[in-house]
Amino acid sequence: MESIQKQTSIQTHFFSDMSVMVGRSMRHIFRSVDTIFTVTITPIAMMLLFVYVFGGAIQTGTANYVNYLVPGILLIAIASGISYTAYRLFTDVQKGIIERFRSMPIAPSTMLWGHVLTSMVSNALSLVVIMLVALLMGFRSSASILSWLTVVGILALFTLALTWVAVIPGLTAKSIDGATAFSYPLIFLPFISSAFVPTKSMPFLVRVFAENQPVTAIVDTIRALLAGQPAPQNIWVALAWCVGILVVAYIFAMRAYSKRV
């Protein structure tokens, strides 16, 4: 009985500590709301550019190019947004915040979870803004409520996975540039996928890479779901990529945190 009460107390302690850390990170976000706008401006500008400048020259087999484009733009926004997680975590490391928290009676991993959950919230806000702009540009979806919930779940899982990737350089980088530079390849990855054009139009070697990297599976799944179409095979591949990245990134992030503290 005592062990059960002790375990319950530890769990309550963990969640209360984590709520404090999330509140702390969210206050940083609201004090610099420009970070959310910075994350959304580039994807929105790209969406405007591709739809109104390049869209007429790109053959995707769909009547509404913005519908084809939106999934890739959402992933680019997420890849851009997580760089701020690495930045904020790096700043905490340099200021000695981790050591201060370690000297306090709080659950050790709650600081990381505070940054991770804040990333989930801030990226969700950015995606909502992008979707509103896409609607103004003519985006339409025939997806059911279940399909929309599935899309939200995939985007949340993808954000969670990449956020734990961002934790690693945030803890280990030697400079602020090193902490944020990791996001550049992630932002560039959708360009070598089915996000902007069908992979069948690509040269053979590029097509092989594009068809076997995570972004294509995730983009194709989201695109099919938003169009109200079934995606039985792609959805499992997309989930496998997200879960695989999440597990590997979490393990390496916790190892880096253990070495840091």
mmCIF file of N, CA, C and O in Angstrom, residues 37-114:
data_model
loop_
_atom_site.group_PDB
_atom_site.id
_atom_site.type_symbol
_atom_site.label_atom_id
_atom_site.label_comp_id
_atom_site.label_asym_id
_atom_site.label_seq_id
_atom_site.Cartn_x
_atom_site.Cartn_y
_atom_site.Cartn_z
ATOM 1 N N PHE A 37 5.450 34.130 -35.760
ATOM 2 C CA PHE A 37 5.270 34.764 -37.069
ATOM 3 C C PHE A 37 6.433 34.441 -38.000
ATOM 4 O O PHE A 37 6.256 34.239 -39.200
ATOM 5 N N THR A 38 7.647 34.386 -37.429
ATOM 6 C CA THR A 38 8.810 34.057 -38.245
ATOM 7 C C THR A 38 8.684 32.665 -38.832
ATOM 8 O O THR A 38 9.032 32.422 -39.997
ATOM 9 N N VAL A 39 8.183 31.738 -38.026
ATOM 10 C CA VAL A 39 8.016 30.353 -38.487
ATOM 11 C C VAL A 39 6.966 30.262 -39.581
ATOM 12 O O VAL A 39 7.088 29.453 -40.505
ATOM 13 N N THR A 40 5.916 31.091 -39.502
ATOM 14 C CA THR A 40 4.819 30.989 -40.459
ATOM 15 C C THR A 40 5.068 31.780 -41.744
ATOM 16 O O THR A 40 4.558 31.415 -42.805
ATOM 17 N N ILE A 41 5.855 32.847 -41.650
ATOM 18 C CA ILE A 41 6.019 33.721 -42.821
ATOM 19 C C ILE A 41 6.655 32.993 -43.991
ATOM 20 O O ILE A 41 6.183 33.069 -45.131
ATOM 21 N N THR A 42 7.759 32.273 -43.737
ATOM 22 C CA THR A 42 8.462 31.600 -44.834
ATOM 23 C C THR A 42 7.593 30.540 -45.515
ATOM 24 O O THR A 42 7.487 30.530 -46.751
ATOM 25 N N PRO A 43 6.954 29.618 -44.776
ATOM 26 C CA PRO A 43 6.077 28.652 -45.446
ATOM 27 C C PRO A 43 4.931 29.308 -46.216
ATOM 28 O O PRO A 43 4.577 28.858 -47.311
ATOM 29 N N ILE A 44 4.352 30.358 -45.656
ATOM 30 C CA ILE A 44 3.264 31.046 -46.349
ATOM 31 C C ILE A 44 3.782 31.706 -47.627
ATOM 32 O O ILE A 44 3.128 31.649 -48.686
ATOM 33 N N ALA A 45 4.961 32.337 -47.543
ATOM 34 C CA ALA A 45 5.557 32.951 -48.732
ATOM 35 C C ALA A 45 5.832 31.898 -49.806
ATOM 36 O O ALA A 45 5.601 32.137 -51.002
ATOM 37 N N MET A 46 6.317 30.730 -49.393
ATOM 38 C CA MET A 46 6.571 29.646 -50.343
ATOM 39 C C MET A 46 5.270 29.160 -50.971
ATOM 40 O O MET A 46 5.217 28.880 -52.177
ATOM 41 N N MET A 47 4.226 29.073 -50.162
ATOM 42 C CA MET A 47 2.933 28.628 -50.678
ATOM 43 C C MET A 47 2.400 29.620 -51.696
ATOM 44 O O MET A 47 1.892 29.226 -52.762
ATOM 45 N N LEU A 48 2.522 30.911 -51.404
ATOM 46 C CA LEU A 48 2.090 31.934 -52.355
ATOM 47 C C LEU A 48 2.909 31.864 -53.643
ATOM 48 O O LEU A 48 2.358 31.965 -54.754
ATOM 49 N N LEU A 49 4.205 31.683 -53.502
ATOM 50 C CA LEU A 49 5.093 31.630 -54.661
ATOM 51 C C LEU A 49 4.778 30.446 -55.558
ATOM 52 O O LEU A 49 4.631 30.591 -56.787
ATOM 53 N N PHE A 50 4.640 29.273 -54.977
ATOM 54 C CA PHE A 50 4.414 28.074 -55.782
ATOM 55 C C PHE A 50 3.021 28.041 -56.391
ATOM 56 O O PHE A 50 2.843 27.567 -57.515
ATOM 57 N N VAL A 51 2.029 28.548 -55.673
ATOM 58 C CA VAL A 51 0.659 28.510 -56.202
ATOM 59 C C VAL A 51 0.464 29.542 -57.302
ATOM 60 O O VAL A 51 -0.068 29.236 -58.384
ATOM 61 N N TYR A 52 0.911 30.787 -57.057
ATOM 62 C CA TYR A 52 0.598 31.875 -57.983
ATOM 63 C C TYR A 52 1.677 32.139 -59.029
ATOM 64 O O TYR A 52 1.409 32.832 -60.012
ATOM 65 N N VAL A 53 2.889 31.606 -58.831
ATOM 66 C CA VAL A 53 3.950 31.820 -59.813
ATOM 67 C C VAL A 53 4.298 30.536 -60.555
ATOM 68 O O VAL A 53 4.312 30.503 -61.787
ATOM 69 N N PHE A 54 4.558 29.465 -59.805
ATOM 70 C CA PHE A 54 4.983 28.213 -60.432
ATOM 71 C C PHE A 54 3.844 27.226 -60.677
ATOM 72 O O PHE A 54 3.976 26.304 -61.473
ATOM 73 N N GLY A 55 2.720 27.426 -59.984
ATOM 74 C CA GLY A 55 1.641 26.443 -60.015
ATOM 75 C C GLY A 55 1.131 26.112 -61.397
ATOM 76 O O GLY A 55 0.832 24.954 -61.709
ATOM 77 N N GLY A 56 1.052 27.115 -62.265
ATOM 78 C CA GLY A 56 0.525 26.879 -63.602
ATOM 79 C C GLY A 56 1.429 26.037 -64.470
ATOM 80 O O GLY A 56 0.972 25.425 -65.446
ATOM 81 N N ALA A 57 2.713 25.978 -64.128
ATOM 82 C CA ALA A 57 3.671 25.215 -64.934
ATOM 83 C C ALA A 57 3.935 23.826 -64.371
ATOM 84 O O ALA A 57 4.641 23.031 -64.989
ATOM 85 N N ILE A 58 3.383 23.527 -63.199
ATOM 86 C CA ILE A 58 3.619 22.233 -62.554
ATOM 87 C C ILE A 58 2.429 21.323 -62.781
ATOM 88 O O ILE A 58 1.294 21.670 -62.451
ATOM 89 N N GLN A 59 2.698 20.165 -63.348
ATOM 90 C CA GLN A 59 1.646 19.194 -63.642
ATOM 91 C C GLN A 59 1.598 18.150 -62.525
ATOM 92 O O GLN A 59 2.524 17.370 -62.352
ATOM 93 N N THR A 60 0.526 18.179 -61.756
ATOM 94 C CA THR A 60 0.388 17.226 -60.642
ATOM 95 C C THR A 60 -0.790 16.277 -60.825
ATOM 96 O O THR A 60 -0.983 15.367 -60.026
ATOM 97 N N GLY A 61 -1.588 16.511 -61.876
ATOM 98 C CA GLY A 61 -2.762 15.678 -62.078
ATOM 99 C C GLY A 61 -3.940 16.076 -61.226
ATOM 100 O O GLY A 61 -4.935 15.352 -61.147
ATOM 101 N N THR A 62 -3.836 17.224 -60.549
ATOM 102 C CA THR A 62 -4.935 17.710 -59.718
ATOM 103 C C THR A 62 -5.360 19.086 -60.217
ATOM 104 O O THR A 62 -4.549 19.857 -60.724
ATOM 105 N N ALA A 63 -6.633 19.382 -60.050
ATOM 106 C CA ALA A 63 -7.164 20.648 -60.542
ATOM 107 C C ALA A 63 -6.771 21.818 -59.645
ATOM 108 O O ALA A 63 -6.649 22.947 -60.101
ATOM 109 N N ASN A 64 -6.584 21.551 -58.354
ATOM 110 C CA ASN A 64 -6.295 22.606 -57.382
ATOM 111 C C ASN A 64 -4.906 22.370 -56.794
ATOM 112 O O ASN A 64 -4.715 21.521 -55.928
ATOM 113 N N TYR A 65 -3.924 23.142 -57.269
ATOM 114 C CA TYR A 65 -2.545 22.903 -56.849
ATOM 115 C C TYR A 65 -2.318 23.189 -55.363
ATOM 116 O O TYR A 65 -1.492 22.550 -54.721
ATOM 117 N N VAL A 66 -3.063 24.131 -54.797
ATOM 118 C CA VAL A 66 -2.879 24.428 -53.384
ATOM 119 C C VAL A 66 -3.232 23.218 -52.522
ATOM 120 O O VAL A 66 -2.614 22.975 -51.478
ATOM 121 N N ASN A 67 -4.219 22.432 -52.959
ATOM 122 C CA ASN A 67 -4.545 21.200 -52.244
ATOM 123 C C ASN A 67 -3.371 20.224 -52.256
ATOM 124 O O ASN A 67 -3.107 19.530 -51.275
ATOM 125 N N TYR A 68 -2.689 20.175 -53.397
ATOM 126 C CA TYR A 68 -1.539 19.281 -53.537
ATOM 127 C C TYR A 68 -0.382 19.776 -52.668
ATOM 128 O O TYR A 68 0.369 18.977 -52.095
ATOM 129 N N LEU A 69 -0.245 21.080 -52.522
ATOM 130 C CA LEU A 69 0.928 21.692 -51.904
ATOM 131 C C LEU A 69 0.876 21.731 -50.385
ATOM 132 O O LEU A 69 1.917 21.639 -49.718
ATOM 133 N N VAL A 70 -0.303 21.887 -49.818
ATOM 134 C CA VAL A 70 -0.453 22.154 -48.390
ATOM 135 C C VAL A 70 0.269 21.152 -47.481
ATOM 136 O O VAL A 70 0.961 21.564 -46.537
ATOM 137 N N PRO A 71 0.166 19.827 -47.701
ATOM 138 C CA PRO A 71 0.853 18.902 -46.782
ATOM 139 C C PRO A 71 2.354 19.161 -46.669
ATOM 140 O O PRO A 71 2.908 19.143 -45.560
ATOM 141 N N GLY A 72 3.018 19.407 -47.792
ATOM 142 C CA GLY A 72 4.444 19.680 -47.756
ATOM 143 C C GLY A 72 4.769 20.975 -47.040
ATOM 144 O O GLY A 72 5.764 21.065 -46.298
ATOM 145 N N ILE A 73 3.942 21.996 -47.232
ATOM 146 C CA ILE A 73 4.149 23.283 -46.558
ATOM 147 C C ILE A 73 4.028 23.119 -45.046
ATOM 148 O O ILE A 73 4.796 23.717 -44.275
ATOM 149 N N LEU A 74 3.103 22.297 -44.607
ATOM 150 C CA LEU A 74 2.938 22.060 -43.168
ATOM 151 C C LEU A 74 4.178 21.406 -42.577
ATOM 152 O O LEU A 74 4.624 21.766 -41.475
ATOM 153 N N LEU A 75 4.761 20.458 -43.292
ATOM 154 C CA LEU A 75 5.961 19.789 -42.788
ATOM 155 C C LEU A 75 7.155 20.741 -42.763
ATOM 156 O O LEU A 75 7.985 20.685 -41.852
ATOM 157 N N ILE A 76 7.249 21.619 -43.756
ATOM 158 C CA ILE A 76 8.327 22.613 -43.761
ATOM 159 C C ILE A 76 8.180 23.552 -42.563
ATOM 160 O O ILE A 76 9.179 23.923 -41.920
ATOM 161 N N ALA A 77 6.954 23.940 -42.255
ATOM 162 C CA ALA A 77 6.715 24.819 -41.100
ATOM 163 C C ALA A 77 7.148 24.140 -39.808
ATOM 164 O O ALA A 77 7.754 24.769 -38.927
ATOM 165 N N ILE A 78 6.865 22.847 -39.676
ATOM 166 C CA ILE A 78 7.270 22.114 -38.474
ATOM 167 C C ILE A 78 8.787 22.036 -38.381
ATOM 168 O O ILE A 78 9.380 22.280 -37.324
ATOM 169 N N ALA A 79 9.435 21.704 -39.501
ATOM 170 C CA ALA A 79 10.897 21.605 -39.516
ATOM 171 C C ALA A 79 11.547 22.936 -39.169
ATOM 172 O O ALA A 79 12.604 22.979 -38.528
ATOM 173 N N SER A 80 10.924 24.026 -39.586
ATOM 174 C CA SER A 80 11.440 25.355 -39.259
ATOM 175 C C SER A 80 11.179 25.711 -37.802
ATOM 176 O O SER A 80 12.044 26.282 -37.126
ATOM 177 N N GLY A 81 10.012 25.339 -37.304
ATOM 178 C CA GLY A 81 9.626 25.712 -35.943
ATOM 179 C C GLY A 81 10.445 25.041 -34.861
ATOM 180 O O GLY A 81 10.715 25.653 -33.814
ATOM 181 N N ILE A 82 10.874 23.818 -35.090
ATOM 182 C CA ILE A 82 11.598 23.104 -34.028
ATOM 183 C C ILE A 82 12.983 23.686 -33.789
ATOM 184 O O ILE A 82 13.590 23.428 -32.743
ATOM 185 N N SER A 83 13.508 24.457 -34.736
ATOM 186 C CA SER A 83 14.831 25.062 -34.525
ATOM 187 C C SER A 83 14.812 25.988 -33.317
ATOM 188 O O SER A 83 15.827 26.156 -32.628
ATOM 189 N N TYR A 84 13.645 26.590 -33.019
ATOM 190 C CA TYR A 84 13.545 27.464 -31.860
ATOM 191 C C TYR A 84 13.595 26.676 -30.552
ATOM 192 O O TYR A 84 14.016 27.201 -29.519
ATOM 193 N N THR A 85 13.170 25.412 -30.599
ATOM 194 C CA THR A 85 13.312 24.558 -29.422
ATOM 195 C C THR A 85 14.780 24.344 -29.102
ATOM 196 O O THR A 85 15.200 24.448 -27.944
ATOM 197 N N ALA A 86 15.561 24.031 -30.144
ATOM 198 C CA ALA A 86 17.002 23.867 -29.946
ATOM 199 C C ALA A 86 17.627 25.168 -29.442
ATOM 200 O O ALA A 86 18.501 25.149 -28.558
ATOM 201 N N TYR A 87 17.190 26.284 -29.979
ATOM 202 C CA TYR A 87 17.721 27.590 -29.563
ATOM 203 C C TYR A 87 17.426 27.868 -28.091
ATOM 204 O O TYR A 87 18.324 28.269 -27.321
ATOM 205 N N ARG A 88 16.171 27.668 -27.681
ATOM 206 C CA ARG A 88 15.806 27.952 -26.291
ATOM 207 C C ARG A 88 16.519 27.008 -25.323
ATOM 208 O O ARG A 88 16.953 27.421 -24.244
ATOM 209 N N LEU A 89 16.641 25.737 -25.714
ATOM 210 C CA LEU A 89 17.323 24.780 -24.852
ATOM 211 C C LEU A 89 18.819 25.103 -24.753
ATOM 212 O O LEU A 89 19.411 25.021 -23.676
ATOM 213 N N PHE A 90 19.425 25.474 -25.883
ATOM 214 C CA PHE A 90 20.833 25.861 -25.879
ATOM 215 C C PHE A 90 21.062 27.062 -24.970
ATOM 216 O O PHE A 90 22.049 27.132 -24.222
ATOM 217 N N THR A 91 20.150 28.019 -25.024
ATOM 218 C CA THR A 91 20.249 29.204 -24.170
ATOM 219 C C THR A 91 20.190 28.820 -22.696
ATOM 220 O O THR A 91 20.953 29.344 -21.874
ATOM 221 N N ASP A 92 19.295 27.895 -22.342
ATOM 222 C CA ASP A 92 19.208 27.429 -20.956
ATOM 223 C C ASP A 92 20.509 26.759 -20.521
ATOM 224 O O ASP A 92 20.960 26.925 -19.384
ATOM 225 N N VAL A 93 21.080 25.965 -21.432
ATOM 226 C CA VAL A 93 22.337 25.286 -21.108
ATOM 227 C C VAL A 93 23.438 26.303 -20.854
ATOM 228 O O VAL A 93 24.195 26.207 -19.872
ATOM 229 N N GLN A 94 23.551 27.298 -21.725
ATOM 230 C CA GLN A 94 24.620 28.290 -21.602
ATOM 231 C C GLN A 94 24.458 29.156 -20.358
ATOM 232 O O GLN A 94 25.454 29.610 -19.778
ATOM 233 N N LYS A 95 23.238 29.386 -19.936
ATOM 234 C CA LYS A 95 22.993 30.213 -18.751
ATOM 235 C C LYS A 95 23.080 29.416 -17.449
ATOM 236 O O LYS A 95 22.919 29.983 -16.364
ATOM 237 N N GLY A 96 23.287 28.096 -17.568
ATOM 238 C CA GLY A 96 23.384 27.265 -16.377
ATOM 239 C C GLY A 96 22.054 26.944 -15.735
ATOM 240 O O GLY A 96 22.000 26.529 -14.572
ATOM 241 N N ILE A 97 20.974 27.101 -16.511
ATOM 242 C CA ILE A 97 19.640 26.847 -15.957
ATOM 243 C C ILE A 97 19.473 25.377 -15.580
ATOM 244 O O ILE A 97 18.848 25.060 -14.559
ATOM 245 N N ILE A 98 20.023 24.486 -16.404
ATOM 246 C CA ILE A 98 19.894 23.052 -16.124
ATOM 247 C C ILE A 98 20.501 22.721 -14.766
ATOM 248 O O ILE A 98 19.912 21.987 -13.956
ATOM 249 N N GLU A 99 21.710 23.256 -14.498
ATOM 250 C CA GLU A 99 22.367 22.984 -13.224
ATOM 251 C C GLU A 99 21.537 23.530 -12.061
ATOM 252 O O GLU A 99 21.460 22.924 -10.990
ATOM 253 N N ARG A 100 20.913 24.689 -12.252
ATOM 254 C CA ARG A 100 20.091 25.256 -11.180
ATOM 255 C C ARG A 100 18.887 24.364 -10.889
ATOM 256 O O ARG A 100 18.535 24.127 -9.727
ATOM 257 N N PHE A 101 18.242 23.904 -11.954
ATOM 258 C CA PHE A 101 17.080 23.041 -11.754
ATOM 259 C C PHE A 101 17.485 21.701 -11.133
ATOM 260 O O PHE A 101 16.727 21.112 -10.363
ATOM 261 N N ARG A 102 18.675 21.218 -11.490
ATOM 262 C CA ARG A 102 19.133 19.947 -10.941
ATOM 263 C C ARG A 102 19.362 20.041 -9.433
ATOM 264 O O ARG A 102 19.294 19.043 -8.719
ATOM 265 N N SER A 103 19.635 21.245 -8.958
ATOM 266 C CA SER A 103 19.850 21.430 -7.524
ATOM 267 C C SER A 103 18.537 21.546 -6.756
ATOM 268 O O SER A 103 18.540 21.601 -5.524
ATOM 269 N N MET A 104 17.438 21.602 -7.479
ATOM 270 C CA MET A 104 16.119 21.719 -6.856
ATOM 271 C C MET A 104 15.432 20.352 -6.806
ATOM 272 O O MET A 104 15.744 19.456 -7.591
ATOM 273 N N PRO A 105 14.484 20.169 -5.903
ATOM 274 C CA PRO A 105 13.773 18.887 -5.788
ATOM 275 C C PRO A 105 12.679 18.732 -6.848
ATOM 276 O O PRO A 105 11.485 18.749 -6.554
ATOM 277 N N ILE A 106 13.113 18.626 -8.111
ATOM 278 C CA ILE A 106 12.155 18.449 -9.191
ATOM 279 C C ILE A 106 12.533 17.215 -9.998
ATOM 280 O O ILE A 106 13.689 16.777 -9.974
ATOM 281 N N ALA A 107 11.568 16.656 -10.717
ATOM 282 C CA ALA A 107 11.829 15.490 -11.570
ATOM 283 C C ALA A 107 12.825 15.889 -12.657
ATOM 284 O O ALA A 107 12.638 16.912 -13.320
ATOM 285 N N PRO A 108 13.885 15.110 -12.876
ATOM 286 C CA PRO A 108 14.983 15.518 -13.760
ATOM 287 C C PRO A 108 14.582 15.830 -15.195
ATOM 288 O O PRO A 108 15.091 16.773 -15.788
ATOM 289 N N SER A 109 13.683 15.022 -15.774
ATOM 290 C CA SER A 109 13.384 15.169 -17.201
ATOM 291 C C SER A 109 12.308 16.200 -17.504
ATOM 292 O O SER A 109 11.984 16.434 -18.674
ATOM 293 N N THR A 110 11.736 16.821 -16.471
ATOM 294 C CA THR A 110 10.619 17.740 -16.712
ATOM 295 C C THR A 110 11.042 18.979 -17.492
ATOM 296 O O THR A 110 10.240 19.564 -18.213
ATOM 297 N N MET A 111 12.304 19.389 -17.347
ATOM 298 C CA MET A 111 12.773 20.553 -18.098
ATOM 299 C C MET A 111 12.711 20.269 -19.596
ATOM 300 O O MET A 111 12.263 21.112 -20.383
ATOM 301 N N LEU A 112 13.175 19.079 -19.997
ATOM 302 C CA LEU A 112 13.129 18.719 -21.413
ATOM 303 C C LEU A 112 11.693 18.638 -21.901
ATOM 304 O O LEU A 112 11.361 19.149 -22.978
ATOM 305 N N TRP A 113 10.835 18.010 -21.103
ATOM 306 C CA TRP A 113 9.445 17.882 -21.511
ATOM 307 C C TRP A 113 8.756 19.241 -21.589
ATOM 308 O O TRP A 113 7.855 19.449 -22.406
ATOM 309 N N GLY A 114 9.192 20.177 -20.761
ATOM 310 C CA GLY A 114 8.641 21.527 -20.851
ATOM 311 C C GLY A 114 8.919 22.145 -22.210
ATOM 312 O O GLY A 114 8.031 22.724 -22.837
#
